[in-house]
Amino acid sequence: MKPAGPEACETCPAHNPANLIKLGVDMKNWDFIVALCGNPNTGKSTVFNALTGLRQHTGNWPGKTVTRAEGGFRYGGRDYKLVDLPGTYSLLSTSYDEEIARDFILFGQPEVTVIVVDASRLERNLNLVQQVLQITDRAVVCLNLTDEAKRHGLRVDERRLARDLGVPVVPTSARYGEGLERLNQTISEMALGRTVCKPRRGYGQTPALKRALSRLASQVEAACPELPNAQWVALRLLDNDERIIQAVRTDELRTLGRTAPAPGAPQFQEETMDKVPEGSPSGGAEILAAASSLRWQVGPGFHQAIMENIYTEAARLADRAVTRSDERPRFDLDRTIDRLVTSRKFGFPLMLLLLTVIFWLTITGANWPSKMLSVLFLDTIHPALKAGAAAIAFPWWLSGVLIDGIYLATAWVVSVMLPPMAIFFPLFTLLEDFGY
């Protein structure tokens, strides 16, 4: 491999902190919009100020008395507009703060949503993280206040937490400027589509609720085909969320996907949350009627059950990710495998060894099933088909096309290609899961 010259290092955003140019309020044009959300007292404002250069534009959200803060920064040659959402503990829209945060993530459709959590109080913060991940999969968890966690004797395994959540987790200490470069790199990769996340969802749902959600979500998708989170919208409709009901009634959800800006296009309209078209969509009444009917089927206690499962899941995730400095480390098979296959000393030799084993198993192991399929398709079924065609006086040319042509060619391909593919791809997928 040819080493990169100094010119490449100067233009590489991952290794040149100077590429992060703090723009403050000079954000007339931008490429991407980033939402910053989190619980109160998690250092969210410190992260915001560190990214935007301690300069921000403040005002009120349209029609609300809640303070609004905006700023921006440039990273890797692209401009990012950062919107600091009000600190909130949930997204159930029981207050102005929660409604603003929830509506901006859903209707504003930022390219990236950064969730700032307190590393020293991880379990309490994971409740909001799970609710945000139900709305969007373009999220990054900023594990802030890691210095406070260390001072309390806590150690957070961000890699395990990232695997459990299904989104990137970046440890930071914003007050000391630690981890901000990696946070910007992660935001950039997410905004440019280089990182695709699959957050874990659907935990704690009863079979009746799953059936109701599937049925209602299919109607929402049919009416709003470009909506990225029909499952979450269906859940909020079942929970009788007035804001979502209004969005369905006024056709705001249907126009949401069509008017959403493409990544990199500076066309975001801040008035999206306040200006909704008049009139009712043709499918809106049917969706609301179905939601009202299904709401009785799932029962009145499903909301409480979902919240209890969110708290239970938050406790489980925190227990798996957090250990105390005086606590004996628990044996973790996933962590042990990660440490081996990604180590600088053993990583490449293990990869070569595993690839050799996989190729050997693919070549050697495919011989027997290939032979069995060949005997079945070529030595047994093919003569039987020929004999059957002769018995019913099949035209010779049609028999040649169908049996000697199409069937024989397909049988050869299946006999030769299916066994190695059936062996290689599952093993290669397992190798990817190990970290390669």
XYZ file of C-alpha atoms in Angstrom:
436
model
C 0.000 0.000 0.000
C 1.383 3.399 -0.983
C 1.521 5.843 1.934
C -0.459 9.045 1.554
C 1.494 12.223 0.991
C 1.142 15.435 2.973
C -1.349 16.808 0.437
C -3.752 13.949 1.209
C -3.419 14.518 4.935
C -4.275 18.188 4.518
C -7.553 17.375 2.800
C -8.531 14.388 4.944
C -11.286 15.528 7.352
C -10.691 12.558 9.645
C -7.124 13.545 10.523
C -7.066 17.310 10.177
C -8.863 19.211 12.935
C -8.297 22.431 10.993
C -10.996 21.307 8.564
C -13.519 22.031 11.289
C -14.151 25.729 10.664
C -16.510 27.270 13.200
C -18.964 29.507 11.439
C -21.067 30.796 14.309
C -24.231 32.397 12.929
C -22.997 32.849 9.361
C -25.302 30.148 7.974
C -27.005 31.671 4.937
C -26.278 28.509 2.971
C -25.755 25.016 4.319
C -25.450 21.484 3.026
C -26.849 19.507 5.935
C -29.051 20.118 8.970
C -28.111 18.497 12.284
C -30.502 18.357 15.246
C -29.038 18.304 18.746
C -31.293 16.803 21.401
C -30.933 15.302 24.855
C -31.996 15.418 28.497
C -31.421 18.608 30.470
C -28.045 18.863 32.226
C -26.231 16.496 29.874
C -23.804 19.099 28.525
C -25.839 19.572 25.353
C -25.246 23.325 25.271
C -21.534 22.741 25.840
C -21.422 20.427 22.821
C -23.374 22.998 20.795
C -21.023 25.817 21.766
C -17.923 23.709 21.152
C -19.070 22.865 17.621
C -20.284 26.337 16.676
C -17.441 28.317 18.247
C -19.245 29.688 21.318
C -21.451 31.793 19.045
C -25.105 31.168 18.409
C -28.279 32.775 17.148
C -31.101 32.673 19.674
C -34.796 33.364 19.305
C -38.151 31.694 19.851
C -39.711 28.801 17.992
C -42.615 29.983 15.808
C -45.712 30.403 17.937
C -43.901 29.317 21.131
C -42.087 31.023 23.971
C -39.440 28.298 24.055
C -35.938 29.557 23.274
C -34.417 28.455 19.979
C -30.666 28.295 19.342
C -28.962 27.806 15.983
C -25.377 27.798 14.835
C -23.159 26.132 12.301
C -19.791 24.700 11.440
C -17.883 23.532 8.401
C -16.285 20.106 8.253
C -14.645 18.369 5.322
C -15.563 21.231 2.992
C -19.302 21.080 3.787
C -21.496 23.401 5.844
C -23.633 22.044 8.662
C -26.454 23.925 10.346
C -26.822 22.863 13.986
C -30.207 23.293 15.689
C -30.179 22.964 19.482
C -33.532 21.447 20.467
C -34.987 22.067 23.930
C -33.799 19.655 26.587
C -36.456 17.044 27.297
C -36.832 13.699 29.033
C -39.260 12.163 26.538
C -41.006 12.738 23.203
C -44.577 12.078 24.313
C -45.569 15.678 23.531
C -46.957 16.540 26.958
C -45.200 19.941 26.995
C -44.026 22.583 24.524
C -40.419 21.414 24.843
C -41.266 17.818 24.035
C -43.574 18.817 21.182
C -40.902 21.029 19.574
C -38.186 18.365 19.823
C -40.432 15.608 18.512
C -41.906 17.682 15.671
C -38.521 18.919 14.469
C -37.087 15.393 14.283
C -40.175 14.093 12.469
C -41.318 17.022 10.311
C -38.010 18.881 9.999
C -36.281 15.683 8.880
C -32.698 16.667 9.748
C -29.997 14.680 7.981
C -28.498 13.713 11.350
C -29.885 13.766 14.893
C -27.232 13.888 17.630
C -28.504 12.597 20.978
C -26.383 13.879 23.856
C -26.413 11.596 26.910
C -24.748 11.791 30.308
C -22.246 8.945 30.633
C -22.484 9.089 34.432
C -26.298 8.627 34.340
C -26.645 6.460 31.287
C -29.753 4.476 32.229
C -31.913 7.565 32.722
C -30.751 9.051 29.399
C -31.354 5.892 27.369
C -35.108 6.374 27.685
C -34.968 9.369 25.352
C -32.477 7.623 23.062
C -34.892 4.756 22.458
C -37.762 7.142 21.722
C -35.682 9.124 19.215
C -34.564 5.917 17.475
C -38.216 4.992 16.988
C -38.585 8.119 14.832
C -35.326 8.203 12.880
C -32.441 5.870 12.079
C -30.102 8.724 11.119
C -28.879 9.258 14.669
C -25.587 9.485 16.541
C -25.321 9.068 20.304
C -22.890 11.562 21.865
C -21.721 9.955 25.111
C -20.830 13.179 26.896
C -19.392 13.858 30.365
C -17.103 10.845 30.224
C -14.792 12.693 32.610
C -17.586 12.772 35.197
C -18.204 9.065 34.683
C -14.510 8.316 35.296
C -14.560 10.502 38.405
C -17.438 8.378 39.732
C -15.546 5.180 38.911
C -17.736 4.272 35.918
C -16.552 2.884 32.611
C -18.901 2.789 29.619
C -18.265 0.301 26.825
C -19.330 2.451 23.875
C -18.782 -0.352 21.349
C -21.176 -2.688 23.120
C -23.693 0.133 23.514
C -23.417 0.922 19.795
C -24.067 -2.724 18.887
C -27.063 -2.931 21.218
C -28.596 0.337 19.966
C -27.696 -0.113 16.300
C -26.305 3.434 15.901
C -22.831 4.981 16.360
C -21.826 5.983 19.898
C -19.086 8.607 20.294
C -17.591 9.276 23.772
C -16.843 12.949 24.390
C -15.961 15.417 27.095
C -17.099 18.636 25.448
C -15.844 20.964 28.164
C -12.286 19.774 27.487
C -12.732 19.361 23.732
C -12.208 15.582 23.868
C -13.880 13.424 21.221
C -15.275 16.328 19.183
C -13.174 15.495 16.127
C -14.510 11.961 16.069
C -18.039 13.299 16.633
C -17.742 15.568 13.595
C -16.369 12.727 11.491
C -19.270 10.486 12.507
C -21.807 13.232 11.744
C -20.208 13.778 8.339
C -20.253 10.078 7.452
C -23.892 9.824 8.514
C -24.939 12.912 6.559
C -23.119 11.755 3.406
C -24.768 8.331 3.606
C -21.550 6.431 4.258
C -22.944 5.099 7.539
C -26.282 3.278 7.456
C -27.872 2.392 10.796
C -30.400 -0.238 11.762
C -31.607 0.698 15.253
C -33.314 -1.941 17.336
C -37.056 -1.354 17.580
C -40.261 -3.154 18.442
C -39.276 -4.465 21.866
C -42.048 -5.012 24.390
C -44.852 -5.230 21.829
C -47.572 -7.787 22.419
C -48.788 -9.933 19.499
C -52.055 -7.962 19.413
C -50.173 -4.663 19.257
C -47.857 -5.959 16.518
C -50.849 -7.001 14.412
C -52.540 -3.646 14.939
C -49.357 -1.737 14.105
C -48.751 -3.792 10.969
C -52.287 -3.225 9.753
C -52.320 0.503 10.487
C -48.768 1.068 9.224
C -49.688 -0.496 5.880
C -52.506 2.040 5.514
C -50.186 4.897 6.457
C -47.592 3.704 3.926
C -50.259 3.445 1.220
C -51.403 7.018 1.865
C -47.879 8.403 2.489
C -45.497 6.168 0.496
C -42.488 8.442 1.042
C -42.867 8.621 4.815
C -39.722 7.086 6.381
C -41.290 5.970 9.682
C -44.827 4.733 9.119
C -44.516 2.256 12.008
C -43.852 5.034 14.510
C -46.675 7.180 13.109
C -49.034 4.219 13.470
C -47.936 3.787 17.088
C -48.619 7.443 17.859
C -52.036 7.242 16.180
C -52.925 4.274 18.363
C -51.832 6.336 21.356
C -54.241 9.108 20.261
C -51.478 11.682 19.730
C -53.257 14.919 18.784
C -50.311 16.352 16.820
C -50.013 13.265 14.609
C -53.798 13.082 14.187
C -53.746 16.700 13.017
C -50.910 15.916 10.586
C -52.947 13.071 9.081
C -56.115 15.152 8.936
C -54.437 18.128 7.218
C -52.385 16.023 4.764
C -49.110 17.205 6.350
C -47.716 13.679 6.531
C -48.327 13.031 2.846
C -46.499 16.186 1.750
C -43.697 15.551 4.240
C -41.850 13.032 2.074
C -42.308 15.054 -1.122
C -41.095 18.335 0.335
C -38.208 16.898 2.337
C -34.858 18.142 1.039
C -32.416 15.713 -0.451
C -29.154 15.286 1.440
C -26.963 18.245 0.752
C -29.696 20.479 -0.638
C -30.153 23.705 1.357
C -33.924 23.791 0.938
C -35.197 23.193 4.462
C -38.249 25.251 5.323
C -38.497 26.124 8.995
C -42.179 26.897 8.603
C -42.967 23.237 7.863
C -44.159 22.647 11.399
C -46.514 25.603 11.426
C -47.894 25.919 7.895
C -50.019 22.934 6.973
C -52.204 22.658 3.912
C -55.914 22.950 4.297
C -58.285 20.160 3.559
C -58.295 16.477 4.367
C -56.485 13.765 2.406
C -58.578 11.148 0.748
C -57.104 8.432 2.943
C -56.856 10.475 6.142
C -60.373 9.723 7.341
C -59.910 6.000 6.723
C -56.599 6.011 8.619
C -58.094 7.812 11.603
C -61.121 5.496 11.613
C -58.865 2.431 11.511
C -56.724 3.840 14.321
C -59.834 4.439 16.455
C -61.051 0.900 15.843
C -57.671 -0.745 16.476
C -57.174 1.345 19.625
C -59.978 -0.587 21.285
C -58.530 -3.908 20.158
C -55.092 -3.365 21.711
C -56.644 -2.178 24.971
C -56.101 0.957 27.045
C -52.999 -0.330 28.839
C -50.681 -0.713 25.862
C -49.093 2.720 26.344
C -48.142 1.909 29.911
C -46.759 -1.457 28.809
C -44.602 0.168 26.128
C -43.185 2.725 28.565
C -42.414 0.006 31.100
C -40.560 -1.933 28.428
C -38.598 1.185 27.444
C -37.463 1.615 31.050
C -36.672 -2.093 31.333
C -34.684 -2.017 28.098
C -32.810 1.095 29.239
C -31.818 -0.671 32.452
C -30.681 -3.739 30.509
C -28.606 -1.703 28.050
C -26.979 0.307 30.838
C -26.185 -2.838 32.809
C -24.471 -4.381 29.784
C -22.479 -1.256 28.928
C -21.499 0.209 32.322
C -19.024 -1.285 34.792
C -17.407 0.191 37.895
C -13.661 0.560 38.175
C -13.658 -1.532 41.370
C -15.892 -4.180 39.815
C -14.359 -7.324 38.403
C -14.780 -7.294 34.613
C -17.408 -9.732 33.403
C -16.471 -12.245 30.755
C -17.905 -11.074 27.469
C -17.620 -13.381 24.472
C -18.426 -10.612 21.967
C -15.812 -8.308 23.477
C -13.197 -11.096 23.530
C -13.825 -11.887 19.850
C -13.670 -8.182 18.968
C -10.395 -7.787 20.820
C -8.839 -10.685 18.902
C -10.115 -10.136 15.372
C -9.521 -6.362 15.402
C -6.152 -6.346 17.156
C -3.129 -5.061 15.252
C -1.095 -8.154 16.081
C -3.568 -10.966 15.423
C -6.200 -9.255 13.224
C -4.743 -9.845 9.750
C -3.352 -13.357 10.432
C -6.716 -14.419 11.842
C -8.515 -12.910 8.855
C -6.286 -14.802 6.406
C -6.697 -18.008 8.391
C -10.484 -17.669 8.533
C -10.697 -16.844 4.821
C -8.561 -19.895 4.032
C -10.825 -22.110 6.140
C -13.930 -20.649 4.511
C -12.612 -21.204 0.979
C -11.488 -24.729 1.870
C -14.900 -25.568 3.352
C -16.604 -24.040 0.318
C -14.574 -26.023 -2.224
C -14.298 -29.301 -0.336
C -17.694 -29.223 1.326
C -19.525 -28.462 -1.910
C -18.350 -31.673 -3.622
C -20.750 -34.033 -1.876
C -23.951 -31.954 -2.227
C -23.010 -31.108 -5.829
C -22.615 -34.799 -6.608
C -25.928 -35.636 -4.933
C -27.760 -32.895 -6.844
C -26.118 -33.995 -10.090
C -27.280 -37.584 -9.578
C -30.776 -36.394 -8.712
C -31.260 -33.860 -11.511
C -29.134 -35.351 -14.303
C -29.073 -39.112 -13.749
C -32.589 -39.593 -12.342
C -35.002 -36.816 -13.250
C -33.607 -36.051 -16.729
C -33.973 -39.642 -18.105
C -37.438 -39.824 -16.536
C -38.474 -36.619 -18.287
C -37.102 -37.913 -21.612
C -38.964 -41.183 -21.206
C -42.181 -39.385 -20.278
C -41.903 -37.075 -23.298
C -41.361 -40.054 -25.611
C -44.307 -41.897 -24.080
C -46.730 -39.055 -24.829
C -45.254 -38.489 -28.302
C -43.789 -35.071 -27.484
C -42.365 -33.317 -30.593
C -38.619 -33.865 -30.741
C -37.824 -30.165 -31.159
C -40.001 -29.126 -28.190
C -38.500 -31.888 -26.063
C -35.052 -30.695 -27.028
C -35.818 -27.074 -26.092
C -37.571 -27.758 -22.790
C -35.789 -30.868 -21.471
C -32.361 -30.944 -23.121
C -32.091 -27.169 -23.209
C -33.826 -25.249 -20.425
C -34.080 -28.030 -17.836
C -30.603 -29.482 -18.409
C -28.906 -26.072 -18.289
C -30.782 -25.106 -15.117
C -29.977 -28.466 -13.511
C -26.263 -28.036 -14.256
C -26.199 -24.506 -12.816
C -28.047 -25.549 -9.653
C -25.884 -28.620 -9.161
C -22.623 -26.715 -9.571
C -23.392 -23.271 -8.069
C -25.937 -23.828 -5.293
C -23.791 -25.860 -2.844
C -20.777 -23.502 -2.767
C -23.038 -20.449 -2.511
C -25.023 -22.045 0.314
C -21.765 -22.651 2.202
C -19.769 -19.515 1.359
C -22.284 -16.711 1.956
C -23.444 -17.740 5.473
C -19.818 -18.198 6.561
C -18.807 -14.878 5.003
C -21.713 -13.150 6.766
C -20.536 -14.643 10.043
C -17.046 -13.320 9.306
C -18.512 -9.829 8.796
C -20.307 -10.089 12.137
C -16.957 -10.800 13.782
C -15.797 -7.352 12.670
C -14.097 -7.834 9.281
